[in-house]
mmCIF file of C-alpha atoms in Angstrom:
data_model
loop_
_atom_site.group_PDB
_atom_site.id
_atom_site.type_symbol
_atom_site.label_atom_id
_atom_site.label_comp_id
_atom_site.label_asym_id
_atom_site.label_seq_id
_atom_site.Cartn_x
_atom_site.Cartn_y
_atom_site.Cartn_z
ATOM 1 C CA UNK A 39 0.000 0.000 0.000
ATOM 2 C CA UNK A 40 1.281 3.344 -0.947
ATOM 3 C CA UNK A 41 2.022 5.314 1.903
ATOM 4 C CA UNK A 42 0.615 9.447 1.583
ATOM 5 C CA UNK A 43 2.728 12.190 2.015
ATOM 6 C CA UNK A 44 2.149 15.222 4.199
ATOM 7 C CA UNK A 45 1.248 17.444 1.345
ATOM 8 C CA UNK A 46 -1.506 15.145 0.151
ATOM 9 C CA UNK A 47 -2.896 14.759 3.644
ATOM 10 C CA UNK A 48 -2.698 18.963 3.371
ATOM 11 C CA UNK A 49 -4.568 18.667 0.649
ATOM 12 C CA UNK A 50 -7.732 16.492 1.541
ATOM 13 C CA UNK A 51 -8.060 18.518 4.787
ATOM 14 C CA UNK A 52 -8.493 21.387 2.712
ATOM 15 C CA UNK A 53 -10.971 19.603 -0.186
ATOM 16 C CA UNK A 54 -12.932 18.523 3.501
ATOM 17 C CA UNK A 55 -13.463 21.741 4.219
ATOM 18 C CA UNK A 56 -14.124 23.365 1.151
ATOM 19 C CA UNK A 57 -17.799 23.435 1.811
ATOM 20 C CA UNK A 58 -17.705 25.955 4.432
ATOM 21 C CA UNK A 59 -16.922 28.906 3.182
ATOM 22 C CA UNK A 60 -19.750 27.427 0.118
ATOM 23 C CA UNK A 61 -22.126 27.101 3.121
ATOM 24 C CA UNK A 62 -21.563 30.700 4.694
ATOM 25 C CA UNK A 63 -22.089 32.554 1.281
ATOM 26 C CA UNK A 64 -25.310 30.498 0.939
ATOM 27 C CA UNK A 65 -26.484 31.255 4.237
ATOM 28 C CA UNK A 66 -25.267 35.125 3.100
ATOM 29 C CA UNK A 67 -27.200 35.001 -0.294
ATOM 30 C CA UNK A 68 -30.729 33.671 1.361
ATOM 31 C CA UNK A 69 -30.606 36.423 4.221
ATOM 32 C CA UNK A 70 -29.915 38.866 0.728
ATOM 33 C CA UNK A 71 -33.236 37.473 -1.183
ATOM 34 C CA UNK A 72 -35.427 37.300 2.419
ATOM 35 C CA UNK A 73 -34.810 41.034 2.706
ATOM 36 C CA UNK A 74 -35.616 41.974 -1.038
ATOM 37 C CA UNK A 75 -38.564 39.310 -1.421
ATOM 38 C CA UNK A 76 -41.464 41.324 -2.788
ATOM 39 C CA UNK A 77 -43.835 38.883 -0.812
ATOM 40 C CA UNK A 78 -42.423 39.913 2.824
ATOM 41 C CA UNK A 79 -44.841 41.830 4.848
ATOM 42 C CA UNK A 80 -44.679 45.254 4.803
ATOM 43 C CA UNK A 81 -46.282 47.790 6.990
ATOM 44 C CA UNK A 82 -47.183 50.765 5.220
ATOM 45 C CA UNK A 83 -46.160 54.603 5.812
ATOM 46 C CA UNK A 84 -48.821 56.117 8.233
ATOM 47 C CA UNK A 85 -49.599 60.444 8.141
ATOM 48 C CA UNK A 86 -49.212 62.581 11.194
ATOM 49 C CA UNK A 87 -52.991 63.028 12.107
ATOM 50 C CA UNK A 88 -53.753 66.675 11.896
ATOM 51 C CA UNK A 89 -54.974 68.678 14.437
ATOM 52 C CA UNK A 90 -58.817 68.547 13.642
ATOM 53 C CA UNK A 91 -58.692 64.702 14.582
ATOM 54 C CA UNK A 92 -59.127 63.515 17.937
ATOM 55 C CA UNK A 93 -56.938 60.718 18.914
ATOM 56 C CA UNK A 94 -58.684 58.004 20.782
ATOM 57 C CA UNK A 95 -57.280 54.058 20.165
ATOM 58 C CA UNK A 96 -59.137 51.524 21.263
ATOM 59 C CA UNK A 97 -57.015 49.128 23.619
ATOM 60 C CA UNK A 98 -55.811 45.899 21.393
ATOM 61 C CA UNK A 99 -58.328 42.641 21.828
ATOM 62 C CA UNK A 100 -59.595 40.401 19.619
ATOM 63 C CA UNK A 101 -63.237 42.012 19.231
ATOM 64 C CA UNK A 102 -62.658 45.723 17.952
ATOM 65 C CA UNK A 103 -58.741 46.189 17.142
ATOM 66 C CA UNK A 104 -56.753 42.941 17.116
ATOM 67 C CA UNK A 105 -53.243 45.099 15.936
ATOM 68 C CA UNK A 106 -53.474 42.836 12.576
ATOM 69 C CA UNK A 107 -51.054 44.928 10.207
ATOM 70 C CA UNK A 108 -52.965 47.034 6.935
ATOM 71 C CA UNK A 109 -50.611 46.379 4.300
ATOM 72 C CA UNK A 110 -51.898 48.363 2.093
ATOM 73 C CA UNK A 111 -54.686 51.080 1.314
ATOM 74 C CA UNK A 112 -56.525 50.675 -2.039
ATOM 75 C CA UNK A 113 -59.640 52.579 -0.918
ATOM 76 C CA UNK A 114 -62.056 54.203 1.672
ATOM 77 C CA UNK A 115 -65.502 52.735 2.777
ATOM 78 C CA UNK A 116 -67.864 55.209 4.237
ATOM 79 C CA UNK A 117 -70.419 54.111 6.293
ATOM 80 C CA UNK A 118 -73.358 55.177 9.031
ATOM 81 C CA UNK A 119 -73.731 54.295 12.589
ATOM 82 C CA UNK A 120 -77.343 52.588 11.760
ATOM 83 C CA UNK A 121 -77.977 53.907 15.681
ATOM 84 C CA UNK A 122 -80.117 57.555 15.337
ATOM 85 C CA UNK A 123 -79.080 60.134 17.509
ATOM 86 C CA UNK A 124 -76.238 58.464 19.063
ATOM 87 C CA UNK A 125 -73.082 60.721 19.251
ATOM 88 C CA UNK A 126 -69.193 59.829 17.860
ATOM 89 C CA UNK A 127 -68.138 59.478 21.610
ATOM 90 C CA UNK A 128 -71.115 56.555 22.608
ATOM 91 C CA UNK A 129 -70.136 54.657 19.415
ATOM 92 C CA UNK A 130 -66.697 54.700 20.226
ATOM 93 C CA UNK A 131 -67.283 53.525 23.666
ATOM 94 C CA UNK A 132 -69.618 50.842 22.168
ATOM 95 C CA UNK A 133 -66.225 49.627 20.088
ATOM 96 C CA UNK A 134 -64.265 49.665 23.606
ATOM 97 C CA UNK A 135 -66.934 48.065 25.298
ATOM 98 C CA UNK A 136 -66.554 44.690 22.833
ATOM 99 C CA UNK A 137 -63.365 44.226 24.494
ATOM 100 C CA UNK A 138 -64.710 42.925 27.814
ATOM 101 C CA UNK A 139 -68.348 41.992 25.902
ATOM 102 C CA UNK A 140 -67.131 40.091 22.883
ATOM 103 C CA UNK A 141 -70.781 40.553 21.781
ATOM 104 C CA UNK A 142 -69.434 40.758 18.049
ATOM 105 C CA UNK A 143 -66.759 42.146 16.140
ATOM 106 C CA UNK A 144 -67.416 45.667 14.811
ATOM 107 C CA UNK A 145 -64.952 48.959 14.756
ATOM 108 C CA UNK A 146 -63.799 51.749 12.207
ATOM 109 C CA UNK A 147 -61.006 53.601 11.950
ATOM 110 C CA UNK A 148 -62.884 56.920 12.303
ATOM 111 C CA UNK A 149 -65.928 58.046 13.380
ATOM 112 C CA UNK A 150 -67.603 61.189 12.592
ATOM 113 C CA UNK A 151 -70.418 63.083 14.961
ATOM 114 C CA UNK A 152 -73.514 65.041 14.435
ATOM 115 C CA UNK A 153 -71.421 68.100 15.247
ATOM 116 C CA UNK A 154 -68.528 67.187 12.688
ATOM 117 C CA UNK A 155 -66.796 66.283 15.038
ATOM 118 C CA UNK A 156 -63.972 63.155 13.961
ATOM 119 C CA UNK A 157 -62.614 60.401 16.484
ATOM 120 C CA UNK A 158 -59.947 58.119 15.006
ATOM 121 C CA UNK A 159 -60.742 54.694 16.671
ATOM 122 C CA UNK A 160 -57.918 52.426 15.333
ATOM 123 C CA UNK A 161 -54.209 53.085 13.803
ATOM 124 C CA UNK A 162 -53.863 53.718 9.730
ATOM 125 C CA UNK A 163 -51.276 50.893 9.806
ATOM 126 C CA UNK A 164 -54.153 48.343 11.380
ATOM 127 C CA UNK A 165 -57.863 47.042 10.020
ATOM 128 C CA UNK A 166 -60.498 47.966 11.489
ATOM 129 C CA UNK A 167 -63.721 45.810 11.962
ATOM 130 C CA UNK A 168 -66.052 47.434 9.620
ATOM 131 C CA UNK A 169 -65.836 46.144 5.553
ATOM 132 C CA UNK A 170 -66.124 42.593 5.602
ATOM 133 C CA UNK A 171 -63.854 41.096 3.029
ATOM 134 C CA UNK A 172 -62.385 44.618 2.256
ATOM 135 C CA UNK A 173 -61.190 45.180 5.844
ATOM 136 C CA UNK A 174 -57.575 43.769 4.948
ATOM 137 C CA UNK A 175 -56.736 46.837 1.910
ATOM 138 C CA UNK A 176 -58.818 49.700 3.070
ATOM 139 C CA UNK A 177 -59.747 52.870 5.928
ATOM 140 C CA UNK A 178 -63.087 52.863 7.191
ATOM 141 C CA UNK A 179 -65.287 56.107 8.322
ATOM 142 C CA UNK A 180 -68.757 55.509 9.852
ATOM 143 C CA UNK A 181 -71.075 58.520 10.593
ATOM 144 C CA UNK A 182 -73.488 59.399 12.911
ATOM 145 C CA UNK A 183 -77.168 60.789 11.994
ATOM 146 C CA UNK A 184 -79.582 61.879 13.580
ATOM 147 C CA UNK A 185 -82.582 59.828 12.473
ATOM 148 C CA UNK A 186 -83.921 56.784 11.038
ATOM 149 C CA UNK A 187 -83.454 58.204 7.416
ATOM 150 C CA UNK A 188 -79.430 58.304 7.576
ATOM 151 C CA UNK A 189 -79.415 61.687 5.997
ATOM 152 C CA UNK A 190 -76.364 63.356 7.550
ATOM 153 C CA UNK A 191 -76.249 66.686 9.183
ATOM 154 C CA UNK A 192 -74.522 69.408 7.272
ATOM 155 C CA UNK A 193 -71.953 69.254 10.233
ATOM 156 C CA UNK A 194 -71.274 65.389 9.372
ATOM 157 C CA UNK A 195 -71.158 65.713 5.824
ATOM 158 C CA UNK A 196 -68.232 68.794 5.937
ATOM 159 C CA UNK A 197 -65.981 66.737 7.966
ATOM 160 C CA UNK A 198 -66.730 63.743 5.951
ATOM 161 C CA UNK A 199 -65.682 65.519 2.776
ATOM 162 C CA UNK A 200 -62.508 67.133 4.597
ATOM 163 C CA UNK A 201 -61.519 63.625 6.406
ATOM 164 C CA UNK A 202 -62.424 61.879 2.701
ATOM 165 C CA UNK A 203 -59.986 64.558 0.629
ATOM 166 C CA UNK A 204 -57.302 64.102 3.515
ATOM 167 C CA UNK A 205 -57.002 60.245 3.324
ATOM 168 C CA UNK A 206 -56.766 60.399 -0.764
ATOM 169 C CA UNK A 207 -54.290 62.976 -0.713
ATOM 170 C CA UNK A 208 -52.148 61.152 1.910
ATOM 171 C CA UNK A 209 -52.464 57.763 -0.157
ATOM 172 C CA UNK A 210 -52.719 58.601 -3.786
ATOM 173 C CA UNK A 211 -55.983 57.845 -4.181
ATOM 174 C CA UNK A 212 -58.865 59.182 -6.469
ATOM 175 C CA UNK A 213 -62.708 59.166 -5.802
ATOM 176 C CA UNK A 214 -63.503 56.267 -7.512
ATOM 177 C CA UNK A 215 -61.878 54.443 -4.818
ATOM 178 C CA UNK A 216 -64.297 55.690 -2.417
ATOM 179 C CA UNK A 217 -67.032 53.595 -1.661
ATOM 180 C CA UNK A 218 -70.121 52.482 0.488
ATOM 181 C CA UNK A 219 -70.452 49.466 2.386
ATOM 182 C CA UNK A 220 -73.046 48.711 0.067
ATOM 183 C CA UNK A 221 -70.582 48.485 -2.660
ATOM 184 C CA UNK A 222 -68.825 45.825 -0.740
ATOM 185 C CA UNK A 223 -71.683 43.844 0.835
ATOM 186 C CA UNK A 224 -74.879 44.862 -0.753
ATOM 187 C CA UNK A 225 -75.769 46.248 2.786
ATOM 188 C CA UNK A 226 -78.194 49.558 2.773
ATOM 189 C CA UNK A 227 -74.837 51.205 4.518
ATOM 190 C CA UNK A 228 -74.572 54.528 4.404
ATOM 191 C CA UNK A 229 -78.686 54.387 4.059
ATOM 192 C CA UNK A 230 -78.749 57.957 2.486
ATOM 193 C CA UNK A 231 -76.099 57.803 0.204
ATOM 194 C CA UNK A 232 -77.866 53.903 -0.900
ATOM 195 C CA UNK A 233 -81.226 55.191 -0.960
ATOM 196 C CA UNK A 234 -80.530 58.644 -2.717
ATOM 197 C CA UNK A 235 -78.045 57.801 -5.789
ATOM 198 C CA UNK A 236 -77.707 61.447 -6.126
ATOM 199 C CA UNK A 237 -76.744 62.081 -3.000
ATOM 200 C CA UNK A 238 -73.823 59.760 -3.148
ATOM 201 C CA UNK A 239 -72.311 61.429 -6.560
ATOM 202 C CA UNK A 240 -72.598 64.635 -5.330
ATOM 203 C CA UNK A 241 -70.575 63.291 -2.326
ATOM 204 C CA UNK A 242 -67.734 62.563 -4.993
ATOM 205 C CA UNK A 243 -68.369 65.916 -6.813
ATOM 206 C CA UNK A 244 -67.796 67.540 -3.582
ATOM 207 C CA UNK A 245 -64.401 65.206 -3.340
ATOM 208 C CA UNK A 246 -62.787 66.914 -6.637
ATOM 209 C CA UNK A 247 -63.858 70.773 -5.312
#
């Protein structure tokens, strides 16, 4: 039998551990493709809330704001209370309420009251409970009214129209991604704005002003 030298010894040792430095550039390249991979999640940029909102979050549970990321924002569903004469502040304790309840599942990310004035419920970079199977890509507004006919007051409908033009401008987006419930669901929600056709384009006139 042939008897190896010390250089070919030297040698295998190094072809044995070859695969190494192979291994750590792998390991280098994956780590490279998990940071670019388009599919990653992604939480999306979120505007400083102007001064005209007020500020009230909901605590995190699983029946009004479970903290599941909004990944992105292809539209705005506007919707109405369906409870006459209640004010922003009741239905936003009705949201915080669910928490220790757990009666259903129901939130928005803004509400709007009889006397314009706007709560935001839930974080921009969150869903809200509100748009069924469009929860997961857009913001939700509900507003209050004052009777059973959903008609808002002029109040309402200002601040609706300012809140409306602030989210498109923030997010690139144009009126025709501004909907109803109804468009989502077939639910009479916003009942005015379902009801009274009109109504509703003049709403997204009043967007372009």
């Amino acid at each position: 039998m042939p008897v190896e030298t010390p250089v070919r010894r030297r040698r295998q040792i190094r072809r044995r551990c070859s695969p190494i430095p192979c291994l750590a550039a792998l390991v280098l390249v994956l780590l490279a493709v998990k940071w670019i991979d388009p599919f990653a999640p992604r939480t999306i940029p979120v505007p400083d809330t102007p001064a005209w909102i007020t500020v009230e979050l909901l605590p995190l549970n699983e029946y009004s704001r479970p903290g599941t990321p909004l990944e992105k924002v292809n539209g705005i569903v506007v919707h109405y209370v369906g409870n006459p004469g209640t004010t922003a502040e009741q239905n936003h304790s009705y949201f915080e309420n669910l928490a220790q309840t757990g009666e259903t599942y129901a939130s928005s990310h803004f509400l709007v009251g009889l006397d314009g004035e706007i709560i935001q419920n839930v974080p921009l970079d969150e869903i809200a409970y509100c748009s069924n199977e469009r929860n997961d890509d857009t913001i939700s507004i509900e507003c209050c009214h004052p009777d059973d006919s959903g008609a808002f007051t002029q109040a309402t409908y200002d601040s609706l129209v300012r809140l409306t033009r602030w989210l498109m401008e923030e997010y690139g987006l144009e009126s025709g991604q501004v909907i109803r419930h109804y468009d989502v669901t077939g639910k009479i929600c916003p009942k005015s704005f379902v009801e009274h056709p009109e109504e509703w384009e003049q709403f997204l006139a009043d967007l372009s002003q």
